[in-house]
CSV table of C-alpha atoms in Angstrom, one decimal:
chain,number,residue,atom,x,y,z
A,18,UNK,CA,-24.6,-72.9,29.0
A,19,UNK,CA,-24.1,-70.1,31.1
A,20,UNK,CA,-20.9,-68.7,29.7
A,21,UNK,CA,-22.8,-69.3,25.6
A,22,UNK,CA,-24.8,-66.9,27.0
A,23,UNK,CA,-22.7,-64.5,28.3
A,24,UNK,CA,-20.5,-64.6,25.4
A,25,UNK,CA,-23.6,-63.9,22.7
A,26,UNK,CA,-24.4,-60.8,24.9
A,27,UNK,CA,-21.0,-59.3,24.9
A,28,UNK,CA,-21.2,-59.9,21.0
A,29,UNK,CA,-24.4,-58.5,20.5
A,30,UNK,CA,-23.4,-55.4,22.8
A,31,UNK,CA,-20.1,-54.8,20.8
A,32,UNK,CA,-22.6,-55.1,17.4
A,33,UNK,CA,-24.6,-52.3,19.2
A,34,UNK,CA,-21.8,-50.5,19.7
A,35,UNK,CA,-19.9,-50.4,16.5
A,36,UNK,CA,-23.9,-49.5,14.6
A,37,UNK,CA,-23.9,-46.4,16.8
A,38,UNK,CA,-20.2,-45.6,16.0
A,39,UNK,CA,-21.1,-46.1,12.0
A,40,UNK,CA,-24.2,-43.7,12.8
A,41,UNK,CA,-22.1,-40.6,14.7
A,42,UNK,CA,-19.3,-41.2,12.4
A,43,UNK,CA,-22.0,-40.2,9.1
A,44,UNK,CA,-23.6,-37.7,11.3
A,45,UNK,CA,-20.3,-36.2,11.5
A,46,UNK,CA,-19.6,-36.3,8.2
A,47,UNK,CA,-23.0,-34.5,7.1
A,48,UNK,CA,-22.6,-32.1,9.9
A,49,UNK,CA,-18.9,-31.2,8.2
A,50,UNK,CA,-20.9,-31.3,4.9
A,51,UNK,CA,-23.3,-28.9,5.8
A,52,UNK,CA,-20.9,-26.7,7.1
A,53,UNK,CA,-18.7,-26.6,4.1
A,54,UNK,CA,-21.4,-25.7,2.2
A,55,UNK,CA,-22.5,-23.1,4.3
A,56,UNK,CA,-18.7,-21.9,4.0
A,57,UNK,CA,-19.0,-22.1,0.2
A,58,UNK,CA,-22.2,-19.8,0.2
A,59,UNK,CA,-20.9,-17.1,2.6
A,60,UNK,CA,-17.8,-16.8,0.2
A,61,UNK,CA,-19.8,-17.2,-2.9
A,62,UNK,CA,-21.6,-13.5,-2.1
A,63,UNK,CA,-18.1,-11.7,-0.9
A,64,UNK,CA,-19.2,-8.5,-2.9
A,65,UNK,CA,-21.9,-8.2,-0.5
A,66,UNK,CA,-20.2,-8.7,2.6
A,67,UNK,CA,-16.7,-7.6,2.0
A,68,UNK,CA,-16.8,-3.7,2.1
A,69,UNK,CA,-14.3,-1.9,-0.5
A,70,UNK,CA,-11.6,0.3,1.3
A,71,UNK,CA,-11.7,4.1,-0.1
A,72,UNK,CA,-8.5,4.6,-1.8
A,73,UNK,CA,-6.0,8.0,-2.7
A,74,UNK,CA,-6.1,10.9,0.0
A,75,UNK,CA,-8.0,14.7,-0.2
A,76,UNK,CA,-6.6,17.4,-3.2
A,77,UNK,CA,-4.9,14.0,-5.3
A,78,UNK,CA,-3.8,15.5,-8.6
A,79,UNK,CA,-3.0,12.8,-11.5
A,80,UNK,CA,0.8,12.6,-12.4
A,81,UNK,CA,1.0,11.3,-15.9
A,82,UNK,CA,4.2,9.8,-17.0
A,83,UNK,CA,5.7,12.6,-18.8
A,84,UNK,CA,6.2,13.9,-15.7
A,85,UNK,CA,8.2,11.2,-14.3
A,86,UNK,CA,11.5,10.4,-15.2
A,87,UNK,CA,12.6,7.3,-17.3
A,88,UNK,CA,13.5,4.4,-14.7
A,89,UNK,CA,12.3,1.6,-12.4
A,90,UNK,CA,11.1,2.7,-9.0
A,91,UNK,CA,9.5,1.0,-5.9
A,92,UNK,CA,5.7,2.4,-5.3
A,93,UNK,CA,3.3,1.8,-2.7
A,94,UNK,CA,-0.3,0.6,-4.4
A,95,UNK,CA,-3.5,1.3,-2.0
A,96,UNK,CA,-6.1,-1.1,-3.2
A,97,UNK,CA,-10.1,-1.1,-2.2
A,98,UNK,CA,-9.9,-4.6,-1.2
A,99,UNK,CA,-8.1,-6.3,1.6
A,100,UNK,CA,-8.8,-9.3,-0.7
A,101,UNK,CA,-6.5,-7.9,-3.4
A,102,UNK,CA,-3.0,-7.8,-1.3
A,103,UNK,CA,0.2,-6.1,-3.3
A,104,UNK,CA,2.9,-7.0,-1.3
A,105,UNK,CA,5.3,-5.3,-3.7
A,106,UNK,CA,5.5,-3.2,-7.0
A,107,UNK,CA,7.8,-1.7,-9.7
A,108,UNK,CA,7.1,0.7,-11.9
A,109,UNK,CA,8.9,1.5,-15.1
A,110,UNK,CA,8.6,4.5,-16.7
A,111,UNK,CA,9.8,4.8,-20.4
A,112,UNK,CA,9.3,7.7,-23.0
A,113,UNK,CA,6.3,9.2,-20.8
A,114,UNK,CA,4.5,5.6,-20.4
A,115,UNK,CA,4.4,4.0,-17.6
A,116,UNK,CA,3.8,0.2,-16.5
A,117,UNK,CA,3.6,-1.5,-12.9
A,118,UNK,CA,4.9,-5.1,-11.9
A,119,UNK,CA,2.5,-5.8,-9.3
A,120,UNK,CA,3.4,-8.9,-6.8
A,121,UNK,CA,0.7,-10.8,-5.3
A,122,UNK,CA,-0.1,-12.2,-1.7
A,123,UNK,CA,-1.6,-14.8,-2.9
A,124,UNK,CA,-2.3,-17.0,-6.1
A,125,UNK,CA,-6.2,-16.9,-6.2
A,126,UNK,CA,-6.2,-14.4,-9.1
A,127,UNK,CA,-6.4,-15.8,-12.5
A,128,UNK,CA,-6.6,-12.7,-14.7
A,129,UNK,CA,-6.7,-9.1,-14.4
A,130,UNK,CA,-8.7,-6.5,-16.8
A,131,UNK,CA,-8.5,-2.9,-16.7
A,132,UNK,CA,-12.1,-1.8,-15.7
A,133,UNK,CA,-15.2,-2.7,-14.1
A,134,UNK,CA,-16.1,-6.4,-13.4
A,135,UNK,CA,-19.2,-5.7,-15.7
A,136,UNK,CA,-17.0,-4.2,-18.4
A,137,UNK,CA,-15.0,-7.5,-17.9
A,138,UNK,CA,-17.7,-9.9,-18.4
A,139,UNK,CA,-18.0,-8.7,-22.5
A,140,UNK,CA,-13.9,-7.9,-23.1
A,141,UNK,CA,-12.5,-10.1,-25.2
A,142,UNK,CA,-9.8,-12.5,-24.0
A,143,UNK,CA,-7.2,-11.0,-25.3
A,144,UNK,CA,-8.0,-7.8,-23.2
A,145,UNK,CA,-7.6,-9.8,-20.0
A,146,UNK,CA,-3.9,-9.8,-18.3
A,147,UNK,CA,-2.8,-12.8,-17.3
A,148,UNK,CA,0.1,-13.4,-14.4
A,149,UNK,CA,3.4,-14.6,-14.7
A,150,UNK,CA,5.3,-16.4,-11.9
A,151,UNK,CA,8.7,-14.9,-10.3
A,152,UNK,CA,11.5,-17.0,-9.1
A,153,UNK,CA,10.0,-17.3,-5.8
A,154,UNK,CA,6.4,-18.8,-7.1
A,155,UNK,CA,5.0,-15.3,-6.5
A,156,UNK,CA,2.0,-14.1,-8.7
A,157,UNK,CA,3.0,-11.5,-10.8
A,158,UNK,CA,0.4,-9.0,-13.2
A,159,UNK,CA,1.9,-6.3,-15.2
A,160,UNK,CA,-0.4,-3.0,-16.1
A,161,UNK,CA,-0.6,-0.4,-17.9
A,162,UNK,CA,-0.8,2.9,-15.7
A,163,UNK,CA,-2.0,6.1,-16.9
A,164,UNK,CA,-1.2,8.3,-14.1
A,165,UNK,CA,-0.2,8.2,-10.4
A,166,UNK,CA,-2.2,9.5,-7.7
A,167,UNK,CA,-5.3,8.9,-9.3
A,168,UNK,CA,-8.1,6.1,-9.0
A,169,UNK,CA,-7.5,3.1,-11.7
A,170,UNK,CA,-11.0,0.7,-12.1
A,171,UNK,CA,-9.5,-2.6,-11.9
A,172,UNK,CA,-11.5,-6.0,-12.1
A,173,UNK,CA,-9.5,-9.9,-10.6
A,174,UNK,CA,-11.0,-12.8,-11.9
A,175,UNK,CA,-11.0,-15.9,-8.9
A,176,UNK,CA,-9.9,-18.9,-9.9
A,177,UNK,CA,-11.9,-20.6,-7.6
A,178,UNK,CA,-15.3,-19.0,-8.0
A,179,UNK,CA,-14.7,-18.4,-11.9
A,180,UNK,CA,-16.1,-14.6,-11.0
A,181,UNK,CA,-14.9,-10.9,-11.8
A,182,UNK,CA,-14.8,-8.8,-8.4
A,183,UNK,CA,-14.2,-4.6,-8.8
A,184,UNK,CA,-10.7,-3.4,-7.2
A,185,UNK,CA,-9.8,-0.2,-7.3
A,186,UNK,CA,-6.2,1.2,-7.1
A,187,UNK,CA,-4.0,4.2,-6.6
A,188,UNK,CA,0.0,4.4,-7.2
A,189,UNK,CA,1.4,6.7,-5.0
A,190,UNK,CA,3.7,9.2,-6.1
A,191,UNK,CA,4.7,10.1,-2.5
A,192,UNK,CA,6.0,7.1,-2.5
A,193,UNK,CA,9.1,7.1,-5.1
A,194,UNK,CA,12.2,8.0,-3.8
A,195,UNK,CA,15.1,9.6,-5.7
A,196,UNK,CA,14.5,12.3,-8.3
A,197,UNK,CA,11.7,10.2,-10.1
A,198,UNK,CA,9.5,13.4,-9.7
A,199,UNK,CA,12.3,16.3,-10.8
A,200,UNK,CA,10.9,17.6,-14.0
A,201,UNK,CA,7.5,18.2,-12.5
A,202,UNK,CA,7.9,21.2,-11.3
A,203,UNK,CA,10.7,21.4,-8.8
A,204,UNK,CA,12.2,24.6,-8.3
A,205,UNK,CA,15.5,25.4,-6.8
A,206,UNK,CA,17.0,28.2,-4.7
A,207,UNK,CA,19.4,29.2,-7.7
A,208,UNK,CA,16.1,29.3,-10.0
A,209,UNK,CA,14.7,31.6,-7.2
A,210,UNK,CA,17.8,33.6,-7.0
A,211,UNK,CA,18.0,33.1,-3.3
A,212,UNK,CA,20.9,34.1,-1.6
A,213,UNK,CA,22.8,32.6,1.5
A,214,UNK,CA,21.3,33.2,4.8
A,215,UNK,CA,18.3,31.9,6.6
A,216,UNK,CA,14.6,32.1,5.4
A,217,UNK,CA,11.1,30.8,6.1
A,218,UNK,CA,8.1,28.9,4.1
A,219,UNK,CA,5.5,27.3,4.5
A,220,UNK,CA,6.0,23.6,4.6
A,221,UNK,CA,2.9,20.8,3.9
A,222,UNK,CA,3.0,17.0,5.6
A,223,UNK,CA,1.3,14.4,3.8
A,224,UNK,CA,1.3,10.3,3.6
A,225,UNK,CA,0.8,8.0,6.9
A,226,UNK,CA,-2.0,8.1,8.8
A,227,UNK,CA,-2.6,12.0,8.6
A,228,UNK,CA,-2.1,12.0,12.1
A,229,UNK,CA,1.2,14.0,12.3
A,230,UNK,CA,2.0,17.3,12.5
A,231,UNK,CA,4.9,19.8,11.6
A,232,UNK,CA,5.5,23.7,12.3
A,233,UNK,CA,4.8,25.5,9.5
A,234,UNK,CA,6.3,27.8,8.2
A,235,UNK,CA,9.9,25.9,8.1
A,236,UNK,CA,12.9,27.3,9.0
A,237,UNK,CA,15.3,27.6,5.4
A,238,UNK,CA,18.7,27.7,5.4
A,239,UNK,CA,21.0,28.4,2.0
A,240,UNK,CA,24.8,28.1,2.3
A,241,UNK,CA,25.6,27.6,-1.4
A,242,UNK,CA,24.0,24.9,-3.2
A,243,UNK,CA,23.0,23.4,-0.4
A,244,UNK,CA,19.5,23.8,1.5
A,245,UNK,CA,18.7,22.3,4.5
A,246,UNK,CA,15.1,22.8,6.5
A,247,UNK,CA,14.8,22.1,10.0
A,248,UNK,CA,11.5,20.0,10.6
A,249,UNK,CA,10.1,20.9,14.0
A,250,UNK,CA,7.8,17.6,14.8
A,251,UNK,CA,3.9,17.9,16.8
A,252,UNK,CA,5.7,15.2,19.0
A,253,UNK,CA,8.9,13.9,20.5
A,254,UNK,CA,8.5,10.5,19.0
A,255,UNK,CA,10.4,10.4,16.3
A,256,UNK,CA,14.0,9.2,16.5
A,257,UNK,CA,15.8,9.5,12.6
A,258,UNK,CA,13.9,10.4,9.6
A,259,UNK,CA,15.3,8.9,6.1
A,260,UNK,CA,15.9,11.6,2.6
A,261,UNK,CA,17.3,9.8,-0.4
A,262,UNK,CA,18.4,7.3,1.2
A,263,UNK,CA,20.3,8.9,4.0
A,264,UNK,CA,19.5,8.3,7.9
A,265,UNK,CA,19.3,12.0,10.3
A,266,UNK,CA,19.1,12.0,13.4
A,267,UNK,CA,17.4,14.8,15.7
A,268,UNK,CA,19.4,18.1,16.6
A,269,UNK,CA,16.8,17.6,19.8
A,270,UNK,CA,14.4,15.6,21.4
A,271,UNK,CA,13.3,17.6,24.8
A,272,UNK,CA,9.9,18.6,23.9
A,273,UNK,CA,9.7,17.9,20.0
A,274,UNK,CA,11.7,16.1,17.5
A,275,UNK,CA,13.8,18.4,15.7
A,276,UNK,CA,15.6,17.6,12.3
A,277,UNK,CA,17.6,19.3,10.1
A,278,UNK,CA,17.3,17.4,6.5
A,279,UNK,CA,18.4,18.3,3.2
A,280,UNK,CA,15.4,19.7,0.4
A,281,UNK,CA,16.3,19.4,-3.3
A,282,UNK,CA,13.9,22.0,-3.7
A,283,UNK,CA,10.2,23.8,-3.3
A,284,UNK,CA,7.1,23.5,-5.5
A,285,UNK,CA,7.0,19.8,-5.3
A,286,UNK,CA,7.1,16.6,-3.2
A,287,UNK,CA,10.0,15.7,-1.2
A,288,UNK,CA,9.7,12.0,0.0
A,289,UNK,CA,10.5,11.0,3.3
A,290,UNK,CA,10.3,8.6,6.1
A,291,UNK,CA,10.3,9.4,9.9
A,292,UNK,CA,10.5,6.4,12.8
A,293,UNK,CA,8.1,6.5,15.7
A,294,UNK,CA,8.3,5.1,18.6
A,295,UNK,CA,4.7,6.3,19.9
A,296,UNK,CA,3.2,2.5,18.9
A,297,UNK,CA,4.3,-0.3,21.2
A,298,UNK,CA,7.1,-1.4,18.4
A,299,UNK,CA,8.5,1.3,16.3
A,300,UNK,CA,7.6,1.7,13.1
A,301,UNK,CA,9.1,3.8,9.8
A,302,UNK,CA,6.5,5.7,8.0
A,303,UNK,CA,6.6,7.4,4.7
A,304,UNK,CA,6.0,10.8,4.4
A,305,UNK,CA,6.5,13.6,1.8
A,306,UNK,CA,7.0,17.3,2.3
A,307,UNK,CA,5.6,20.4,0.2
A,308,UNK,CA,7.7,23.6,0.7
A,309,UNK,CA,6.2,26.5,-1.1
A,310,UNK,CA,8.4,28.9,-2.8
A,311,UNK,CA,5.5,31.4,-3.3
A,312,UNK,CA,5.7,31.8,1.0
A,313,UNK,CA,9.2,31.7,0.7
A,314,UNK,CA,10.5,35.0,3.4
A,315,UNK,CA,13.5,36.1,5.2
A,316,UNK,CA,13.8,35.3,8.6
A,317,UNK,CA,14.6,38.4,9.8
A,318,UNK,CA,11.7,39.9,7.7
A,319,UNK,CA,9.5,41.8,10.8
């Protein structure tokens, strides 16, 4: 009798047990429940806690395709949003227009529409641009772009929330390489009738963090129809810059990094990159240099 006894309480204590187990298990459950929803609401009001990013730099001047030349290029895109990631872009530039192929971080975009979100809301459908995939499952939106350096009103539709959120963008002409940029304005030493021999001007810096300095005025050298500057940097932190494509390395490094690059010319942006080793793993920055022919002076000039 003893051991019918015993062996109801152990049943009756294992019943116990596996009722409190069903009870934490659904209090789990509607603690995860509550949380997701939680979740759900907090993402639900991202334009209220998700602060845009201000986009272009001081003294941007629109670049409208006629002044670029026909051809695909590489561009860096600054966008408002941290949200809206472009991890890589080509532009093409035919006849004066101009178009971007704009490659997505992610895949939580639907559509695109040029203008505000509120704009967006009462476009028609067939205003809306929708992506395409690339060979690598990438997201892929193709716009039209009026002009470089200058602020484009773009609206991304989220799959998920079915809602239009303002972007805003800038393509950066300091970021095309090559001559993309040689009909808008460049001038050369043979348009300025320089001779050979050495000369100064002043020089501007532009693109990174707007950290860095250079000398200015610039040293100038002419030896035919070459010209060559020597870039005299605020530190000695920079070990090769990069100019069309070509890698220089530093005439010195005692007190300041000195270069001496080739220039295609004054009176419009040269792009650039420079290597620092100032951060705790180097990194190559793109720059692009102003020289400006009205400055332009011999260097023996007293």
């Amino acid at each position: 009798m003893k051991k019918l006894n015993v062996f109801l309480c152990a049943l009756l204590i294992a019943a116990a047990a596996v009722s409190c187990g069903d009870n934490n298990e659904t209090s789990i459950e509607e603690s995860s429940s509550s949380s997701m929803s939680e979740i759900s609401a907090d993402e639900s009001s991202e334009k209220n806690t998700v602060a845009p990013e201000s986009v272009g730099f001081e003294g941007m001047t629109p670049i409208y395709g006629d002044s670029v030349a026909d051809g695909e290029y590489s561009i860096n895109v600054d966008s408002s949003s941290s949200m809206f990631k472009i991890v890589e872009c080509k532009l093409k530039v035919s006849g004066g227009k101009m178009t971007a192929d704009m490659v997505m971080s992610g895949t939580g975009y639907e559509k695109l529409f040029i203008g505000t979100s509120d704009e967006a809301e009462n476009a028609a459908e067939s205003d809306f641009i929708a992506y395409t995939e690339n060979s690598e499952g990438q997201n892929v939106f193709t716009l039209p772009v009026e002009a470089l350096d200058s602020v484009i009103d773009c609206a991304a539709f989220s799959k998920r929330k079915e809602l239009w959120y303002d972007r805003q963008l800038v393509f950066r002409a300091d970021s095309l390489s090559g001559d993309a940029l040689s009909d808008s304005g460049a001038v050369t030493a043979a348009d300025l009738g320089l001779a050979d021999g050495d000369y100064t001007a002043d020089v501007e810096l532009s693109g990174g963090s707007g950290k860095a300095k250079i000398d200015s005025p610039a040293k100038i050298t002419v030896n035919g129809d070459t010209v060559t500057a020597e870039i005299r940097w605020g530190s000695n932190n920079y070990d090769y810059m990069i100019v069309e494509g070509e890698k220089y390395l530093p005439v010195s490094m005692d007190e300041i990094s000195v270069f001496e690059i080739p220039i295609n010319g004054f009176d419009h942006k040269i792009n650039i990159s420079a290597d620092t080793t100032a951060m705790s793993t180097p990194h190559e920055i793109e720059y692009s240099l102003y020289f400006d022919s009205s400055t332009i002076t011999p260097a023996n000039a007293e």
